PDB file of C-alpha atoms in Angstrom:
ATOM      1  CA  MET A 150     -34.556  80.769  30.274  1.00 46.00           C
ATOM      2  CA  SER A 151     -36.407  83.060  32.700  1.00 61.00           C
ATOM      3  CA  ASP A 152     -38.037  80.546  35.107  1.00 88.00           C
ATOM      4  CA  PHE A 153     -36.408  81.275  38.439  1.00 93.00           C
ATOM      5  CA  ILE A 154     -35.211  78.763  40.996  1.00 93.00           C
ATOM      6  CA  THR A 155     -37.223  79.187  44.188  1.00 90.00           C
ATOM      7  CA  THR A 156     -35.998  76.164  46.120  1.00 89.00           C
ATOM      8  CA  GLY A 157     -32.729  77.747  47.238  1.00 90.00           C
ATOM      9  CA  ASN A 158     -31.964  78.906  50.769  1.00 93.00           C
ATOM     10  CA  PRO A 159     -29.171  80.992  52.289  1.00 94.00           C
ATOM     11  CA  ALA A 160     -26.331  79.004  53.823  1.00 94.00           C
ATOM     12  CA  PRO A 161     -22.889  79.915  55.155  1.00 95.00           C
ATOM     13  CA  LEU A 162     -20.081  79.605  52.623  1.00 96.00           C
ATOM     14  CA  GLU A 163     -17.305  78.374  54.885  1.00 95.00           C
ATOM     15  CA  LYS A 164     -14.627  78.135  52.197  1.00 95.00           C
ATOM     16  CA  ARG A 165     -15.365  81.754  51.308  1.00 96.00           C
ATOM     17  CA  GLY A 166     -15.487  82.906  54.919  1.00 97.00           C
ATOM     18  CA  LEU A 167     -19.065  84.157  54.497  1.00 98.00           C
ATOM     19  CA  THR A 168     -21.698  83.841  57.229  1.00 97.00           C
ATOM     20  CA  ILE A 169     -25.345  82.917  56.875  1.00 97.00           C
ATOM     21  CA  ASP A 170     -26.301  86.441  58.017  1.00 97.00           C
ATOM     22  CA  THR A 171     -24.410  87.925  55.083  1.00 98.00           C
ATOM     23  CA  CYS A 172     -25.843  85.459  52.569  1.00 97.00           C
ATOM     24  CA  SER A 173     -29.363  86.058  53.943  1.00 96.00           C
ATOM     25  CA  LYS A 174     -29.108  89.823  53.619  1.00 96.00           C
ATOM     26  CA  TRP A 175     -27.905  89.557  50.046  1.00 96.00           C
ATOM     27  CA  GLY A 176     -30.275  86.780  48.973  1.00 93.00           C
ATOM     28  CA  TYR A 177     -27.318  84.593  48.037  1.00 96.00           C
ATOM     29  CA  HIS A 178     -28.745  81.051  48.052  1.00 96.00           C
ATOM     30  CA  CYS A 179     -27.598  77.465  47.677  1.00 95.00           C
ATOM     31  CA  ALA A 180     -29.729  74.934  45.823  1.00 95.00           C
ATOM     32  CA  VAL A 181     -29.627  71.706  43.810  1.00 93.00           C
ATOM     33  CA  VAL A 182     -30.349  72.095  40.091  1.00 89.00           C
ATOM     34  CA  ASP A 183     -30.397  69.030  37.870  1.00 86.00           C
ATOM     35  CA  LYS A 184     -28.644  67.088  40.631  1.00 89.00           C
ATOM     36  CA  GLU A 185     -25.848  69.660  40.813  1.00 90.00           C
ATOM     37  CA  GLY A 186     -25.173  71.940  43.739  1.00 93.00           C
ATOM     38  CA  VAL A 187     -25.265  75.606  42.727  1.00 94.00           C
ATOM     39  CA  GLN A 188     -24.894  79.003  44.338  1.00 96.00           C
ATOM     40  CA  ILE A 189     -27.519  81.545  43.287  1.00 96.00           C
ATOM     41  CA  ALA A 190     -27.064  85.296  43.254  1.00 96.00           C
ATOM     42  CA  ASN A 191     -30.528  86.839  43.133  1.00 96.00           C
ATOM     43  CA  TYR A 192     -30.805  90.121  41.247  1.00 96.00           C
ATOM     44  CA  LYS A 193     -33.719  92.396  42.130  1.00 95.00           C
ATOM     45  CA  ASP A 194     -34.991  95.734  40.875  1.00 94.00           C
ATOM     46  CA  MET A 195     -35.287  98.752  43.167  1.00 92.00           C
ATOM     47  CA  SER A 196     -38.742  97.644  44.308  1.00 93.00           C
ATOM     48  CA  GLY A 197     -37.348  94.280  45.450  1.00 92.00           C
ATOM     49  CA  LYS A 198     -38.834  92.231  42.621  1.00 94.00           C
ATOM     50  CA  LEU A 199     -36.710  89.295  41.446  1.00 95.00           C
ATOM     51  CA  VAL A 200     -35.606  90.000  37.871  1.00 95.00           C
ATOM     52  CA  GLY A 201     -32.586  87.753  37.363  1.00 95.00           C
ATOM     53  CA  GLN A 202     -30.385  85.012  38.760  1.00 95.00           C
ATOM     54  CA  LYS A 203     -26.762  84.082  38.231  1.00 96.00           C
ATOM     55  CA  LEU A 204     -26.020  80.418  38.937  1.00 95.00           C
ATOM     56  CA  ARG A 205     -22.504  79.369  39.864  1.00 94.00           C
ATOM     57  CA  TYR A 206     -21.694  75.660  39.576  1.00 92.00           C
ATOM     58  CA  GLY A 207     -18.999  73.737  41.410  1.00 85.00           C
ATOM     59  CA  ASP A 208     -16.727  73.689  38.358  1.00 87.00           C
ATOM     60  CA  LYS A 209     -16.968  77.507  38.123  1.00 83.00           C
ATOM     61  CA  ARG A 210     -19.438  77.455  35.238  1.00 90.00           C
ATOM     62  CA  PHE A 211     -22.063  80.169  35.210  1.00 91.00           C
ATOM     63  CA  SER A 212     -25.554  80.420  33.775  1.00 93.00           C
ATOM     64  CA  ILE A 213     -27.990  83.319  33.713  1.00 94.00           C
ATOM     65  CA  ARG A 214     -31.759  83.384  34.159  1.00 94.00           C
ATOM     66  CA  GLY A 215     -33.769  86.525  33.564  1.00 94.00           C
ATOM     67  CA  GLU A 216     -32.101  89.961  33.307  1.00 93.00           C
ATOM     68  CA  LEU A 217     -29.059  91.203  35.215  1.00 93.00           C
ATOM     69  CA  SER A 218     -29.804  94.836  34.491  1.00 87.00           C
ATOM     70  CA  ASN A 219     -29.020  96.432  37.864  1.00 92.00           C
ATOM     71  CA  LEU A 220     -25.800  96.277  39.817  1.00 97.00           C
ATOM     72  CA  TYR A 221     -25.902  93.305  42.180  1.00 97.00           C
ATOM     73  CA  GLY A 222     -27.195  94.407  45.580  1.00 96.00           C
ATOM     74  CA  GLN A 223     -28.321  97.814  44.353  1.00 96.00           C
ATOM     75  CA  HIS A 224     -31.819  97.309  45.763  1.00 95.00           C
ATOM     76  CA  LEU A 225     -30.457  96.800  49.300  1.00 96.00           C
ATOM     77  CA  TRP A 226     -29.435 100.413  49.795  1.00 96.00           C
ATOM     78  CA  LYS A 227     -31.201 103.740  49.810  1.00 91.00           C
ATOM     79  CA  GLU A 228     -30.337 106.156  47.029  1.00 90.00           C
ATOM     80  CA  GLY A 229     -27.417 108.391  47.865  1.00 93.00           C
ATOM     81  CA  GLY A 230     -25.168 108.649  50.901  1.00 94.00           C
ATOM     82  CA  LYS A 231     -21.570 109.171  51.888  1.00 95.00           C
ATOM     83  CA  ARG A 232     -20.077 106.443  49.712  1.00 96.00           C
ATOM     84  CA  VAL A 233     -20.593 103.128  47.951  1.00 98.00           C
ATOM     85  CA  VAL A 234     -18.040 100.412  47.133  1.00 98.00           C
ATOM     86  CA  VAL A 235     -18.222  98.683  43.746  1.00 98.00           C
ATOM     87  CA  THR A 236     -16.640  95.245  43.353  1.00 98.00           C
ATOM     88  CA  GLU A 237     -15.983  92.986  40.373  1.00 97.00           C
ATOM     89  CA  GLY A 238     -18.087  90.012  41.502  1.00 95.00           C
ATOM     90  CA  GLU A 239     -20.953  88.935  43.747  1.00 97.00           C
ATOM     91  CA  VAL A 240     -18.828  87.028  46.283  1.00 97.00           C
ATOM     92  CA  ASP A 241     -16.482  90.009  46.558  1.00 98.00           C
ATOM     93  CA  ALA A 242     -19.491  92.238  47.244  1.00 98.00           C
ATOM     94  CA  LEU A 243     -20.630  89.936  50.047  1.00 98.00           C
ATOM     95  CA  SER A 244     -17.086  89.881  51.429  1.00 98.00           C
ATOM     96  CA  MET A 245     -16.753  93.665  51.457  1.00 98.00           C
ATOM     97  CA  SER A 246     -20.211  94.043  52.970  1.00 98.00           C
ATOM     98  CA  GLN A 247     -19.502  91.517  55.712  1.00 98.00           C
ATOM     99  CA  ALA A 248     -16.219  93.243  56.572  1.00 98.00           C
ATOM    100  CA  MET A 249     -18.267  96.403  57.220  1.00 97.00           C
ATOM    101  CA  ASP A 250     -20.934  94.574  59.271  1.00 97.00           C
ATOM    102  CA  ASN A 251     -23.344  94.651  56.311  1.00 97.00           C
ATOM    103  CA  LYS A 252     -24.130  98.292  57.068  1.00 96.00           C
ATOM    104  CA  TRP A 253     -22.367 100.245  54.303  1.00 96.00           C
ATOM    105  CA  PRO A 254     -23.515 100.238  50.652  1.00 97.00           C
ATOM    106  CA  VAL A 255     -21.691  97.743  48.440  1.00 98.00           C
ATOM    107  CA  VAL A 256     -22.641  96.591  44.932  1.00 98.00           C
ATOM    108  CA  SER A 257     -21.086  94.476  42.194  1.00 98.00           C
ATOM    109  CA  VAL A 258     -21.036  94.589  38.424  1.00 97.00           C
ATOM    110  CA  PRO A 259     -22.880  91.542  37.005  1.00 95.00           C
ATOM    111  CA  HIS A 260     -20.367  90.169  34.511  1.00 92.00           C
ATOM    112  CA  GLY A 261     -16.911  91.028  35.807  1.00 92.00           C
ATOM    113  CA  ALA A 262     -14.365  93.474  34.474  1.00 94.00           C
ATOM    114  CA  ALA A 263     -14.996  92.832  30.780  1.00 91.00           C
ATOM    115  CA  SER A 264     -18.379  94.583  30.718  1.00 94.00           C
ATOM    116  CA  ALA A 265     -18.040  96.655  33.882  1.00 96.00           C
ATOM    117  CA  LYS A 266     -17.982 100.003  32.088  1.00 96.00           C
ATOM    118  CA  LYS A 267     -21.296  99.267  30.340  1.00 96.00           C
ATOM    119  CA  HIS A 268     -23.052  98.428  33.605  1.00 96.00           C
ATOM    120  CA  ILE A 269     -21.584 101.396  35.454  1.00 97.00           C
ATOM    121  CA  ALA A 270     -22.835 103.664  32.661  1.00 97.00           C
ATOM    122  CA  ARG A 271     -26.295 102.127  32.980  1.00 95.00           C
ATOM    123  CA  SER A 272     -26.373 102.798  36.745  1.00 96.00           C
ATOM    124  CA  LEU A 273     -24.627 106.162  36.597  1.00 96.00           C
ATOM    125  CA  ASP A 274     -27.582 108.188  37.879  1.00 96.00           C
ATOM    126  CA  TRP A 275     -27.782 105.988  40.987  1.00 96.00           C
ATOM    127  CA  LEU A 276     -24.036 106.122  41.640  1.00 97.00           C
ATOM    128  CA  GLU A 277     -23.810 109.891  41.174  1.00 97.00           C
ATOM    129  CA  LYS A 278     -26.059 110.385  44.202  1.00 97.00           C
ATOM    130  CA  PHE A 279     -23.237 109.223  46.496  1.00 97.00           C
ATOM    131  CA  GLU A 280     -20.515 111.579  47.677  1.00 96.00           C
ATOM    132  CA  SER A 281     -17.843 109.098  46.610  1.00 97.00           C
ATOM    133  CA  VAL A 282     -17.748 105.840  44.647  1.00 98.00           C
ATOM    134  CA  VAL A 283     -14.929 103.426  45.509  1.00 98.00           C
ATOM    135  CA  PHE A 284     -13.978 100.902  42.817  1.00 98.00           C
ATOM    136  CA  MET A 285     -12.464  97.787  44.381  1.00 98.00           C
ATOM    137  CA  PHE A 286     -11.842  95.497  41.420  1.00 98.00           C
ATOM    138  CA  ASP A 287      -9.376  92.607  41.200  1.00 97.00           C
ATOM    139  CA  MET A 288      -5.735  93.546  41.574  1.00 97.00           C
ATOM    140  CA  ASP A 289      -4.755  92.220  38.135  1.00 96.00           C
ATOM    141  CA  ASP A 290      -4.147  94.223  34.956  1.00 96.00           C
ATOM    142  CA  VAL A 291      -7.665  93.647  33.654  1.00 97.00           C
ATOM    143  CA  GLY A 292      -9.269  94.709  36.918  1.00 96.00           C
ATOM    144  CA  ARG A 293      -7.095  97.793  37.309  1.00 96.00           C
ATOM    145  CA  LYS A 294      -7.849  98.957  33.776  1.00 96.00           C
ATOM    146  CA  ALA A 295     -11.583  98.354  34.233  1.00 97.00           C
ATOM    147  CA  ALA A 296     -11.545 100.357  37.472  1.00 97.00           C
ATOM    148  CA  LYS A 297      -9.989 103.333  35.689  1.00 96.00           C
ATOM    149  CA  ASP A 298     -12.402 103.048  32.771  1.00 96.00           C
ATOM    150  CA  CYS A 299     -15.379 103.012  35.124  1.00 97.00           C
ATOM    151  CA  ALA A 300     -14.036 105.812  37.314  1.00 97.00           C
ATOM    152  CA  GLY A 301     -13.710 108.020  34.252  1.00 95.00           C
ATOM    153  CA  LEU A 302     -17.489 107.927  33.768  1.00 96.00           C
ATOM    154  CA  LEU A 303     -18.226 109.708  37.047  1.00 96.00           C
ATOM    155  CA  SER A 304     -18.044 113.381  37.909  1.00 93.00           C
ATOM    156  CA  VAL A 305     -14.480 114.573  38.459  1.00 89.00           C
ATOM    157  CA  GLY A 306     -13.451 114.019  42.070  1.00 89.00           C
ATOM    158  CA  LYS A 307     -16.221 111.545  42.915  1.00 95.00           C
ATOM    159  CA  ALA A 308     -14.547 108.247  41.945  1.00 97.00           C
ATOM    160  CA  LYS A 309     -11.833 106.539  43.978  1.00 97.00           C
ATOM    161  CA  ILE A 310      -9.801 103.397  43.303  1.00 98.00           C
ATOM    162  CA  ALA A 311      -8.791 101.041  46.109  1.00 97.00           C
ATOM    163  CA  ASN A 312      -5.643  98.943  46.260  1.00 97.00           C
ATOM    164  CA  LEU A 313      -5.434  95.625  48.088  1.00 98.00           C
ATOM    165  CA  PRO A 314      -2.412  93.557  49.185  1.00 97.00           C
ATOM    166  CA  LEU A 315      -4.205  90.421  47.922  1.00 98.00           C
ATOM    167  CA  LYS A 316      -6.092  89.719  44.688  1.00 97.00           C
ATOM    168  CA  ASP A 317      -9.645  90.596  45.723  1.00 97.00           C
ATOM    169  CA  PRO A 318     -11.924  91.297  48.720  1.00 98.00           C
ATOM    170  CA  ASN A 319     -12.790  87.630  49.258  1.00 98.00           C
ATOM    171  CA  ASP A 320      -9.119  86.693  49.436  1.00 98.00           C
ATOM    172  CA  MET A 321      -8.777  89.321  52.163  1.00 98.00           C
ATOM    173  CA  VAL A 322     -11.709  87.883  54.138  1.00 98.00           C
ATOM    174  CA  THR A 323     -10.556  84.261  53.864  1.00 98.00           C
ATOM    175  CA  ALA A 324      -7.095  85.373  55.015  1.00 98.00           C
ATOM    176  CA  ASN A 325      -8.673  86.958  58.135  1.00 97.00           C
ATOM    177  CA  ARG A 326      -7.658  90.421  56.973  1.00 97.00           C
ATOM    178  CA  SER A 327     -11.090  92.051  57.022  1.00 98.00           C
ATOM    179  CA  ALA A 328      -9.843  95.030  59.039  1.00 98.00           C
ATOM    180  CA  GLU A 329      -7.235  95.753  56.359  1.00 98.00           C
ATOM    181  CA  LEU A 330      -9.927  95.383  53.713  1.00 98.00           C
ATOM    182  CA  VAL A 331     -12.069  98.047  55.362  1.00 98.00           C
ATOM    183  CA  GLN A 332      -9.071 100.333  55.764  1.00 98.00           C
ATOM    184  CA  ALA A 333      -8.226  99.899  52.089  1.00 97.00           C
ATOM    185  CA  SER A 334     -11.683 101.162  51.166  1.00 97.00           C
ATOM    186  CA  TRP A 335     -11.193 104.277  53.273  1.00 97.00           C
ATOM    187  CA  ASN A 336      -7.673 104.817  51.913  1.00 96.00           C
ATOM    188  CA  ALA A 337      -8.779 104.590  48.280  1.00 97.00           C
ATOM    189  CA  LYS A 338      -7.091 107.200  46.088  1.00 94.00           C
ATOM    190  CA  ALA A 339      -9.164 109.777  44.245  1.00 94.00           C
ATOM    191  CA  PHE A 340      -9.188 109.073  40.517  1.00 94.00           C
ATOM    192  CA  ARG A 341      -8.070 111.937  38.338  1.00 84.00           C
ATOM    193  CA  PRO A 342      -8.150 111.818  34.523  1.00 76.00           C
ATOM    194  CA  ASP A 343      -4.780 112.297  32.840  1.00 61.00           C
ATOM    195  CA  GLY A 344      -3.880 115.949  32.365  1.00 56.00           C
ATOM    196  CA  ILE A 345      -6.054 117.345  35.167  1.00 60.00           C
ATOM    197  CA  LEU A 346      -4.137 118.922  38.061  1.00 60.00           C
ATOM    198  CA  GLY A 347      -5.297 119.516  41.612  1.00 60.00           C
ATOM    199  CA  GLY A 348      -5.084 122.955  43.217  1.00 64.00           C
ATOM    200  CA  ASP A 349      -2.005 122.015  45.261  1.00 66.00           C
ATOM    201  CA  GLU A 350      -0.168 120.884  42.124  1.00 63.00           C
ATOM    202  CA  ILE A 351      -1.061 124.080  40.270  1.00 67.00           C
ATOM    203  CA  TRP A 352       0.262 126.164  43.161  1.00 73.00           C
ATOM    204  CA  GLU A 353       3.567 124.275  43.127  1.00 71.00           C
ATOM    205  CA  LYS A 354       3.914 124.988  39.414  1.00 66.00           C
ATOM    206  CA  LEU A 355       3.174 128.670  39.988  1.00 68.00           C
ATOM    207  CA  LYS A 356       5.851 128.826  42.676  1.00 69.00           C
ATOM    208  CA  GLU A 357       8.433 127.499  40.258  1.00 71.00           C
ATOM    209  CA  ASN A 358       8.266 130.823  38.346  1.00 63.00           C
ATOM    210  CA  PRO A 359      10.461 129.586  35.485  1.00 62.00           C
ATOM    211  CA  SER A 360      12.555 132.189  33.734  1.00 65.00           C
ATOM    212  CA  GLN A 361      11.738 132.750  30.077  1.00 65.00           C
ATOM    213  CA  ALA A 362      13.731 134.474  27.405  1.00 73.00           C
ATOM    214  CA  SER A 363      12.269 137.870  26.528  1.00 82.00           C
ATOM    215  CA  VAL A 364      12.585 140.234  23.587  1.00 86.00           C
ATOM    216  CA  PRO A 365      13.132 143.905  24.535  1.00 87.00           C
ATOM    217  CA  TYR A 366      10.945 146.733  23.338  1.00 85.00           C
ATOM    218  CA  PRO A 367      12.671 149.718  21.699  1.00 88.00           C
ATOM    219  CA  TYR A 368      11.724 151.764  24.767  1.00 86.00           C
ATOM    220  CA  ASP A 369      13.802 151.603  27.947  1.00 88.00           C
ATOM    221  CA  GLY A 370      10.950 152.730  30.215  1.00 87.00           C
ATOM    222  CA  LEU A 371       8.624 150.010  28.903  1.00 84.00           C
ATOM    223  CA  ASN A 372      11.332 147.389  29.306  1.00 86.00           C
ATOM    224  CA  GLN A 373      11.810 148.392  32.944  1.00 88.00           C
ATOM    225  CA  LYS A 374       8.085 147.925  33.632  1.00 85.00           C
ATOM    226  CA  THR A 375       7.448 144.778  31.597  1.00 85.00           C
ATOM    227  CA  ARG A 376      10.921 143.236  31.158  1.00 84.00           C
ATOM    228  CA  GLY A 377      10.192 142.930  27.484  1.00 86.00           C
ATOM    229  CA  MET A 378       7.841 140.621  25.609  1.00 86.00           C
ATOM    230  CA  ARG A 379       7.859 136.827  25.842  1.00 84.00           C
ATOM    231  CA  LYS A 380       6.827 134.128  23.392  1.00 78.00           C
ATOM    232  CA  GLY A 381       3.320 132.886  23.930  1.00 77.00           C
ATOM    233  CA  GLU A 382       2.027 136.156  25.371  1.00 83.00           C
ATOM    234  CA  LEU A 383      -0.615 138.313  23.755  1.00 85.00           C
ATOM    235  CA  ILE A 384       0.374 141.981  23.550  1.00 84.00           C
ATOM    236  CA  VAL A 385      -2.435 144.516  23.196  1.00 85.00           C
ATOM    237  CA  VAL A 386      -1.550 148.131  22.338  1.00 81.00           C
ATOM    238  CA  THR A 387      -4.254 150.732  22.919  1.00 84.00           C
ATOM    239  CA  ALA A 388      -4.495 154.495  22.809  1.00 84.00           C
ATOM    240  CA  GLY A 389      -4.620 156.558  25.987  1.00 79.00           C
ATOM    241  CA  THR A 390      -7.995 157.598  27.410  1.00 80.00           C
ATOM    242  CA  GLY A 391      -9.558 160.833  26.128  1.00 71.00           C
TER     243      GLY A 391
END
C-alpha cells in the first residue's frame, strides 16, 4: 500500500516527553486510521518529497506505506558536519534531537537493530561526510551488537558507540535526564575493530622491550654488536662494497 495518510498533524507526545516543536520539525504526526489512533513517522528523500510512512498503533503494531529507503530524518540535515547521532528508532531520534534543542543532526534506522547494518550500508556515503558518527542504540545485547556491526562499516576512527544508564534515549528524556543523554553522546567511545591498536598502545608495547632468547654467531665481534640472532628475524648477509 503506497497511498499516504495526509490527515495527520503534529501533536505533543506527553507520555514520551516530546514537545510539539520537536514533532513538527520531524514531521511526526498523529492521525486516526480506520477508527484507530496512530502515530506516523514520515520518511522523505533528500529533496523533501514524501516517500514512505511508518504507522505505529496503540498496541505497538506497525505498518509501512511506501518505501523507507533513507535513514529517518536524513533529509532534515545538510550533508556533512562535525557529527551525527544514529538511533535505533524514530522516537529515540526525536528524543535525542530534542535533548540537543533540535539543532544537531540525528537520524534513525527504519526497522530497528535487526536490519540496521543493511540501512547503514545503504546510507554510508552520506554518513562518511561527517567527522564522527555516534551510534546510540538500545542498551540490550541486540542493540549493542548491532551498534558494533554498523560501526565496523565506517572508516576506521570515524564511528563511536555511546553508552546510556537507561535502555534508550527516550527513557532518558522521560526520566528528565536529557542533560546526561547529551553528555553520553559527547562521551561516546571510538569504535576500534578487534586487533587494531592505537598509537599510544603501540608505544606502550615498544617500551616493554621484552627479552628474547638469542643464538650466538661463531664470531665474538658480531655477537657484541648484534647480541646474536633471534627467532623470527630475517638475517641478510651481503658482501662488502667494492
